[in-house]
Short mmCIF file of C-alpha atoms in Angstrom, two decimals:
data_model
loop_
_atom_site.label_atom_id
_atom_site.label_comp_id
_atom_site.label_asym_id
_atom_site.label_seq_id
_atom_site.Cartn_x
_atom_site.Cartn_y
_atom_site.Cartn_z
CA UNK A 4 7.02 -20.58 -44.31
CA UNK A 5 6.11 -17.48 -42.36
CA UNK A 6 7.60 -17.92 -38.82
CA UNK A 7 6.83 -15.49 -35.52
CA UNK A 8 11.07 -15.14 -34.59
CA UNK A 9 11.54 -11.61 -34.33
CA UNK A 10 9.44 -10.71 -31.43
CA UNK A 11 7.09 -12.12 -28.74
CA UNK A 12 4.28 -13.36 -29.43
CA UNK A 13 2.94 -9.79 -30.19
CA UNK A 14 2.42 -10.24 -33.68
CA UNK A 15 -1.28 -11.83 -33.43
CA UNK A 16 -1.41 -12.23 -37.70
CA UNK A 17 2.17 -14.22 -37.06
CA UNK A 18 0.58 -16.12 -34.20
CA UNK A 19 -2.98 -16.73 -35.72
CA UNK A 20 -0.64 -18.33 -38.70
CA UNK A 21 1.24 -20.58 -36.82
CA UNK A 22 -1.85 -22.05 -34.68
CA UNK A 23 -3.59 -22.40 -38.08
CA UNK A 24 -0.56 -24.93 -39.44
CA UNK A 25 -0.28 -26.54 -36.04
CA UNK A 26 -3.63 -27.47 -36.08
CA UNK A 27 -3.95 -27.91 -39.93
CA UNK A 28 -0.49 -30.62 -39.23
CA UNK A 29 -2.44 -32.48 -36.59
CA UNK A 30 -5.92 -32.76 -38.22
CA UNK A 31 -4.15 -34.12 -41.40
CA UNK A 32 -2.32 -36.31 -38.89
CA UNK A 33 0.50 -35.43 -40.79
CA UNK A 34 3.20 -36.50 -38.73
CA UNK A 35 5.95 -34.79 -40.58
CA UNK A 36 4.30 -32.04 -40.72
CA UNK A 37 3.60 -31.33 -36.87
CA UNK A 38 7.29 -32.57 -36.29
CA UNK A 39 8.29 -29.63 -38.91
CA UNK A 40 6.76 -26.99 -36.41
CA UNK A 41 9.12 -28.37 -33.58
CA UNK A 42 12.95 -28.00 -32.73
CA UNK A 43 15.32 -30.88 -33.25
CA UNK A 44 15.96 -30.44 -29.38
CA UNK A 45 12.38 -30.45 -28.49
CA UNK A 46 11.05 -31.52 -24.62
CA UNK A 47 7.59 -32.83 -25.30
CA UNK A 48 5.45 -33.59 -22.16
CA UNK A 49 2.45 -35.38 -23.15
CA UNK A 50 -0.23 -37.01 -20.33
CA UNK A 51 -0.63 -40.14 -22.64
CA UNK A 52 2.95 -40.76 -22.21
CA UNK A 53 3.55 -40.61 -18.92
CA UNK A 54 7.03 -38.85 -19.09
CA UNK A 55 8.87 -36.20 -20.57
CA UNK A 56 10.43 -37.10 -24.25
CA UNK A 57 13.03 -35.30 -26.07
CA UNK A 58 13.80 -34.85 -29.84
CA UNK A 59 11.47 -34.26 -32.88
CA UNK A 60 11.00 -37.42 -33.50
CA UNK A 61 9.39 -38.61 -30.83
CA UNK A 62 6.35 -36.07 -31.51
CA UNK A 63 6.32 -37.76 -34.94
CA UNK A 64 5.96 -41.01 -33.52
CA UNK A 65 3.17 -39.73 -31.16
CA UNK A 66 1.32 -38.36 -34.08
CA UNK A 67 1.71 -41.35 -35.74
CA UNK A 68 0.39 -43.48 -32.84
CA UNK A 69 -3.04 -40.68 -32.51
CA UNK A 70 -3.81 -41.55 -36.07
CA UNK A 71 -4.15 -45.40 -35.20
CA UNK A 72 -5.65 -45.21 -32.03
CA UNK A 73 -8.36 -42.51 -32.78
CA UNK A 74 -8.24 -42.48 -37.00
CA UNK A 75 -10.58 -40.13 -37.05
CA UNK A 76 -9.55 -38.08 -34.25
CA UNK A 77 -9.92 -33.99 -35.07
CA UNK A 78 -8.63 -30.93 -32.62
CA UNK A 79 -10.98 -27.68 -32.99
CA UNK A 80 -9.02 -24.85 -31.80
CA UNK A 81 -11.58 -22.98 -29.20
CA UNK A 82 -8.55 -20.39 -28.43
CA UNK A 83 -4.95 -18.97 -27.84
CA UNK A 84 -3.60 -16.77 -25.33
CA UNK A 85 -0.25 -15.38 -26.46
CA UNK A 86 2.64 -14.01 -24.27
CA UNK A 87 3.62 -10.66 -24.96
CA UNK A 88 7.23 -10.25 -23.06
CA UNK A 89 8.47 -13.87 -25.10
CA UNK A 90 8.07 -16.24 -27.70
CA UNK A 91 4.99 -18.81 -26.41
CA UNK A 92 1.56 -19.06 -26.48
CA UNK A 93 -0.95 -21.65 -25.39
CA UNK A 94 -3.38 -23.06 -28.07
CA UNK A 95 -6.81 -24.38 -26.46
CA UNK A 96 -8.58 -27.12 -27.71
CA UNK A 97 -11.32 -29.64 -28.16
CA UNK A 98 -10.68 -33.11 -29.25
CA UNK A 99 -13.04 -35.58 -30.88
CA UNK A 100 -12.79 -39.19 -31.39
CA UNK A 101 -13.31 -43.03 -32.00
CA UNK A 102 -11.17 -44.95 -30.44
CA UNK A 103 -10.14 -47.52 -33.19
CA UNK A 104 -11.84 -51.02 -33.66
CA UNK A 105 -14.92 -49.29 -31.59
CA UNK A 106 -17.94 -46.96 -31.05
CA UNK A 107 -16.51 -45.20 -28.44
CA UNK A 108 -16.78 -41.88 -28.82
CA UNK A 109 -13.93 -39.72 -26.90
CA UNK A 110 -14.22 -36.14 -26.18
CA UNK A 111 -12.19 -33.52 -24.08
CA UNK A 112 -10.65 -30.37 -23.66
CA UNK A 113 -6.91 -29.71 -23.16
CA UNK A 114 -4.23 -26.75 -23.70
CA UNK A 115 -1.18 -26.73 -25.90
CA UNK A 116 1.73 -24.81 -23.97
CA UNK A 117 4.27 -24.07 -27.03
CA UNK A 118 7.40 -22.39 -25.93
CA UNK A 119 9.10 -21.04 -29.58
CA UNK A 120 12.60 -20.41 -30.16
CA UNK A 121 13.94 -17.36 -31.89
CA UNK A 122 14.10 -19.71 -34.88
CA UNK A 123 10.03 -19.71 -34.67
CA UNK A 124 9.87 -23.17 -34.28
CA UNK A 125 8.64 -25.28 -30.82
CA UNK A 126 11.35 -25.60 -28.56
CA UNK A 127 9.24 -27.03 -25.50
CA UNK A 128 5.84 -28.43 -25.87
CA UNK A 129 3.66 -29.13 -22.87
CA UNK A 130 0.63 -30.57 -23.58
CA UNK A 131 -1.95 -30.41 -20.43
CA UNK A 132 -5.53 -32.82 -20.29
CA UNK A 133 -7.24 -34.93 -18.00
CA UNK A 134 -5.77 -38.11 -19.35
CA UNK A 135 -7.55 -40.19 -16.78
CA UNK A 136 -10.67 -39.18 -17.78
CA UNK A 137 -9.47 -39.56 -21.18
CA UNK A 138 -8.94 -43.44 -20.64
CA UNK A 139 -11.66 -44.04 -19.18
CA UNK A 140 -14.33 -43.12 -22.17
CA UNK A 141 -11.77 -44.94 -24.17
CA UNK A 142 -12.88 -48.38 -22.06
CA UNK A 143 -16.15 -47.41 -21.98
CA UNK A 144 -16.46 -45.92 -18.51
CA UNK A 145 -19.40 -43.62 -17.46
CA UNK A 146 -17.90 -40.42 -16.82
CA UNK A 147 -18.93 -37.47 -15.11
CA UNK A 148 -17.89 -33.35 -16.21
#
């Protein structure tokens, strides 16, 4: 597996690469394979959540959990912004989805701020959305953008 560790994010083939297996990983809801992509160490802030996690696994499990609440959830990659003076970038995206045992359809934008280590792999993971606004197409809520 090719991995941006050498530099910054000024490699934009090396960067291009890893956004295309971070989103590949999460559209396959491939669990394993998102948690791959991430340090053993990782801090994972995630709106859905409500707190900071830490460890690998706990990204797994929140993969996991996306596949049953939205199975047939998919992130379209609209963008990524990378940082030339270290390793991170910030992946912008669109989500679609039905939340399970539902019609509701669920849509929104958010940003993935990935912070890499010189191993190439996601030490600190920050995702950023409205998750309000999130939960309340999920119940059905009229919601304004």
């Amino acid at each position: 597996m090719e991995i941006m560790a050498e530099v910054a994010a000024t490699d934009i083939d090396a960067v291009e690469a890893f956004c295309g297996r971070w989103e590949k990983a999460w559209n396959e809801r491939d669990a394993d394979a998102v948690a791959a992509l991430c340090a053993e160490d990782l801090v994972y802030d995630e709106p859905a959540l409500g707190a900071t996690v830490y460890g690998r696994d706990s990204l797994r499990d929140f993969v996991a959990q996306m596949a049953r609440t939205f199975p047939d959830y998919s992130f379209t990659r609209v963008g990524f912004y990378a940082e030339v003076s270290r390793r991170a970038l910030v992946v912008a995206w669109h989500f679609t989805g039905t939340s399970a045992g539902t019609d509701r359809r669920v849509e929104f934008h958010g940003d993935d701020r990935l912070e890499l280590g010189e191993d190439g792999l996601v030490h600190a993971y920050r995702c950023l959305y409205d998750n309000k606004f999130v939960e309340r197409q999920v119940r059905g809520q009229a919601v304004r953008r």
